[in-house]
Short mmCIF file of C-alpha atoms and ligand atoms in Angstrom, two decimals:
data_model
loop_
_atom_site.label_atom_id
_atom_site.label_comp_id
_atom_site.label_asym_id
_atom_site.label_seq_id
_atom_site.Cartn_x
_atom_site.Cartn_y
_atom_site.Cartn_z
CA MET T 1 -13.46 -10.85 -56.92
CA ASN T 2 -11.37 -12.82 -54.44
CA PHE T 3 -12.22 -13.17 -50.73
CA VAL T 4 -9.74 -10.58 -49.44
CA ALA T 5 -10.97 -7.93 -51.84
CA ARG T 6 -14.57 -8.57 -50.91
CA ALA T 7 -13.73 -8.45 -47.21
CA ARG T 8 -12.01 -5.11 -47.75
CA GLN T 9 -14.97 -3.71 -49.57
CA THR T 10 -17.39 -4.67 -46.81
CA ALA T 11 -15.07 -3.61 -43.92
CA PRO T 12 -16.66 -0.84 -41.80
CA TYR T 13 -14.37 2.02 -42.83
CA SER T 14 -13.65 0.88 -46.40
CA ARG T 15 -15.66 3.64 -48.05
CA LEU T 16 -13.69 6.36 -46.23
CA PRO T 17 -10.40 7.78 -47.47
CA ALA T 18 -7.56 5.53 -46.24
CA PRO T 19 -5.97 7.97 -43.71
CA LEU T 20 -9.35 8.69 -42.10
CA ALA T 21 -10.18 4.99 -41.91
CA ARG T 22 -6.82 4.34 -40.22
CA LEU T 23 -7.47 7.10 -37.71
CA LEU T 24 -10.94 5.75 -36.86
CA ARG T 25 -9.56 2.25 -36.33
CA ARG T 26 -6.86 3.61 -34.02
CA LEU T 27 -9.36 5.67 -32.02
CA TYR T 28 -11.47 2.55 -31.56
CA VAL T 29 -8.48 0.63 -30.18
CA GLU T 30 -7.62 3.50 -27.85
CA GLU T 31 -11.19 3.65 -26.61
CA VAL T 32 -11.10 -0.03 -25.71
CA VAL T 33 -7.75 0.42 -23.95
CA ALA T 34 -9.11 3.44 -22.07
CA ALA T 35 -12.21 1.49 -21.01
CA PHE T 36 -10.07 -1.33 -19.62
CA ALA T 37 -7.81 1.16 -17.81
CA PHE T 38 -10.84 2.84 -16.30
CA ALA T 39 -12.30 -0.49 -15.15
CA ALA T 40 -8.96 -1.39 -13.54
CA PHE T 41 -8.88 2.00 -11.82
CA VAL T 42 -12.40 1.56 -10.42
CA VAL T 43 -11.59 -1.90 -9.05
CA THR T 44 -8.32 -0.71 -7.46
CA PHE T 45 -9.91 2.41 -6.04
CA SER T 46 -12.81 0.49 -4.46
CA ALA T 47 -10.39 -2.00 -2.91
CA GLN T 48 -8.38 0.83 -1.41
CA ALA T 49 -11.50 2.56 -0.15
CA LEU T 50 -12.52 -0.66 1.62
CA LEU T 51 -9.09 -1.03 3.20
CA ALA T 52 -8.72 2.62 4.15
CA HIS T 53 -8.99 3.36 7.83
CA GLU T 54 -7.79 6.28 9.89
CA PHE T 55 -7.34 7.49 13.45
CA LYS T 56 -7.01 10.97 14.97
CA VAL T 57 -5.41 12.57 17.97
CA GLY T 58 -5.36 16.36 18.23
CA PRO T 59 -4.22 17.74 14.87
CA ILE T 60 -2.60 14.42 13.89
CA GLU T 61 -4.32 12.01 11.50
CA ILE T 62 -2.99 8.45 11.16
CA ASP T 63 -3.89 6.92 7.79
CA HIS T 64 -4.05 3.18 7.14
CA PRO T 65 -1.62 1.65 9.65
CA TRP T 66 -0.54 -1.71 8.20
CA THR T 67 1.94 -4.46 8.77
CA ARG T 68 2.85 -7.72 7.06
CA ALA T 69 2.01 -11.28 7.94
CA THR T 70 5.01 -12.99 9.54
CA PRO T 71 6.29 -16.53 9.04
CA ASP T 72 6.13 -18.86 12.05
CA GLY T 73 9.00 -18.21 14.41
CA ALA T 74 9.62 -14.64 13.28
CA ASN T 75 10.50 -12.40 16.18
CA VAL T 76 10.12 -8.96 14.57
CA ALA T 77 7.80 -7.11 12.19
CA ALA T 78 7.41 -3.54 10.97
CA GLY T 79 4.44 -1.17 10.88
CA TYR T 80 3.75 1.48 8.26
CA MET T 81 1.29 4.39 7.85
CA THR T 82 0.94 7.98 6.72
CA LEU T 83 0.91 10.70 9.39
CA LYS T 84 -0.73 14.05 8.61
CA ASN T 85 -0.44 17.14 10.75
CA ALA T 86 -3.14 19.80 10.45
CA GLY T 87 -1.53 21.84 13.23
CA HIS T 88 0.66 24.92 13.06
CA SER T 89 3.63 23.32 14.81
CA ALA T 90 5.62 20.17 14.10
CA ASP T 91 5.05 17.06 16.19
CA HIS T 92 7.00 13.81 16.53
CA LEU T 93 6.01 10.15 16.60
CA VAL T 94 8.03 8.96 19.58
CA GLY T 95 6.70 5.51 20.47
CA GLY T 96 3.87 3.03 20.65
CA THR T 97 2.66 -0.40 21.66
CA LEU T 98 1.20 -3.44 19.91
CA ASP T 99 -0.81 -6.27 21.44
CA GLY T 100 1.35 -9.36 21.91
CA VAL T 101 4.61 -7.51 21.30
CA GLN T 102 7.27 -6.90 23.95
CA LYS T 103 8.73 -3.67 22.63
CA VAL T 104 8.01 -1.06 19.96
CA GLU T 105 10.69 1.24 18.55
CA ILE T 106 10.64 3.97 15.90
CA HIS T 107 13.20 3.09 13.23
CA GLU T 108 14.73 4.54 10.10
CA MET T 109 16.73 2.94 7.30
CA ALA T 110 20.11 4.47 6.56
CA MET T 111 23.25 3.73 4.55
CA LYS T 112 26.28 2.84 6.64
CA ASP T 113 29.56 1.89 4.95
CA GLY T 114 27.59 1.10 1.79
CA VAL T 115 25.18 -1.21 3.61
CA MET T 116 21.52 -0.51 4.37
CA ILE T 117 20.92 -0.72 8.11
CA MET T 118 18.06 0.20 10.41
CA ARG T 119 18.40 2.12 13.63
CA PRO T 120 16.20 3.90 16.20
CA VAL T 121 15.32 7.48 15.20
CA THR T 122 16.66 9.93 17.74
CA GLY T 123 13.80 12.21 18.82
CA GLY T 124 11.23 10.31 16.76
CA VAL T 125 9.81 10.87 13.27
CA GLU T 126 8.94 14.51 12.60
CA ILE T 127 5.52 15.34 11.18
CA PRO T 128 5.95 18.88 9.83
CA ALA T 129 3.38 21.61 10.56
CA SER T 130 0.62 21.45 7.89
CA GLY T 131 2.52 18.53 6.38
CA SER T 132 2.77 14.77 6.35
CA VAL T 133 5.26 11.93 6.51
CA THR T 134 4.86 8.35 5.29
CA LEU T 135 6.33 5.38 7.10
CA LYS T 136 6.95 2.76 4.42
CA PRO T 137 9.17 -0.21 3.56
CA GLY T 138 12.78 0.93 3.09
CA SER T 139 12.17 4.10 5.09
CA TYR T 140 10.80 5.09 8.50
CA HIS T 141 8.87 2.31 10.26
CA VAL T 142 7.51 1.26 13.61
CA MET T 143 9.50 -1.79 14.72
CA PHE T 144 7.70 -4.55 16.59
CA ILE T 145 10.20 -6.51 18.66
CA GLY T 146 9.43 -9.79 20.43
CA LEU T 147 6.29 -11.19 18.77
CA SER T 148 4.43 -13.63 21.03
CA GLN T 149 2.68 -15.15 17.97
CA PRO T 150 2.78 -14.72 14.16
CA LEU T 151 0.84 -11.87 12.57
CA LYS T 152 -1.79 -13.43 10.32
CA GLN T 153 -2.90 -11.98 7.02
CA GLY T 154 -6.39 -10.49 7.05
CA THR T 155 -6.44 -9.92 10.81
CA LYS T 156 -6.23 -6.61 12.65
CA VAL T 157 -3.96 -5.92 15.58
CA ASN T 158 -4.59 -3.25 18.20
CA GLY T 159 -1.90 -0.95 19.45
CA THR T 160 -1.14 2.63 20.36
CA LEU T 161 1.00 5.41 18.96
CA THR T 162 2.47 8.18 21.07
CA PHE T 163 3.22 11.66 19.79
CA GLU T 164 5.38 14.17 21.63
CA LYS T 165 2.68 16.87 21.71
CA ALA T 166 -0.60 15.24 20.65
CA GLY T 167 -0.24 12.37 23.14
CA THR T 168 -1.26 8.73 22.83
CA VAL T 169 -3.95 7.28 20.56
CA GLN T 170 -5.32 3.77 19.99
CA VAL T 171 -4.84 2.45 16.47
CA GLN T 172 -5.47 -0.77 14.61
CA TYR T 173 -2.98 -2.24 12.14
CA VAL T 174 -4.27 -4.20 9.16
CA VAL T 175 -2.13 -7.29 8.48
CA ASP T 176 -1.34 -7.47 4.75
CA ALA T 177 0.15 -10.38 2.84
CA LEU T 178 3.60 -11.68 3.59
CA ALA T 179 6.22 -10.37 1.17
CA ALA T 180 6.14 -12.39 -2.05
CA GLN T 181 9.74 -13.66 -1.75
CA SER T 182 8.91 -15.50 1.46
CA SER T 183 5.34 -16.55 0.69
CA GLY T 184 6.39 -20.20 0.94
CA HIS T 185 6.10 -19.86 4.71
CA ASP T 186 2.49 -18.83 4.41
CA HIS T 187 1.15 -22.40 4.41
CA GLY T 188 1.83 -22.57 8.12
CA ASN T 189 -1.23 -20.36 8.58
CA MET T 190 -3.65 -22.68 6.72
CA PRO T 191 -6.36 -24.07 8.96
CA ALA T 192 -6.02 -27.78 9.72
CA THR T 193 -8.46 -29.91 7.73
CA GLY T 194 -9.01 -33.02 9.84
CA LYS T 195 -11.99 -35.33 9.88
CU1 LIG X 1 13.47 -1.59 12.15
#
């Protein structure tokens, strides 16, 4: 008997009918894939749970306000978050502040003559009654204009948000990584290593 034949004979599923053996092998592969997927999910979920933070004012909940690290010399940045409204009437995000920033505006992205532009939202961003709205890249955002210093990854920046009905609330933005396409600027934030 040659080596291959012997190996076949001693393989785990070799005594089973061929189709059943094939099925068992496939199930085993799928189980391993599922286990890896589950592990990845657990890691991702825990990371998100650690990062999650929220603020409340009246019926409005502000979930995970975040912004991006800025390269040295940048004058503007944008803030993002999810706004939930547990109330029975709509409210509007109309303004805010951020430490070290001259001016905060509420912006939206829109197509104009085939070009994506951003502009202030007239009347603010609506948070529908018993609904939610997400400020995210390419959509609604809080615009920080006139940065006195760069926003550094891993830090938190204090500010406020003002709603038409619910009023003003203190929030804290988490500073996430700089966008990948401009990560070359990030080295400016490395601590100096002198003697
Ligand atoms: Cu903007």
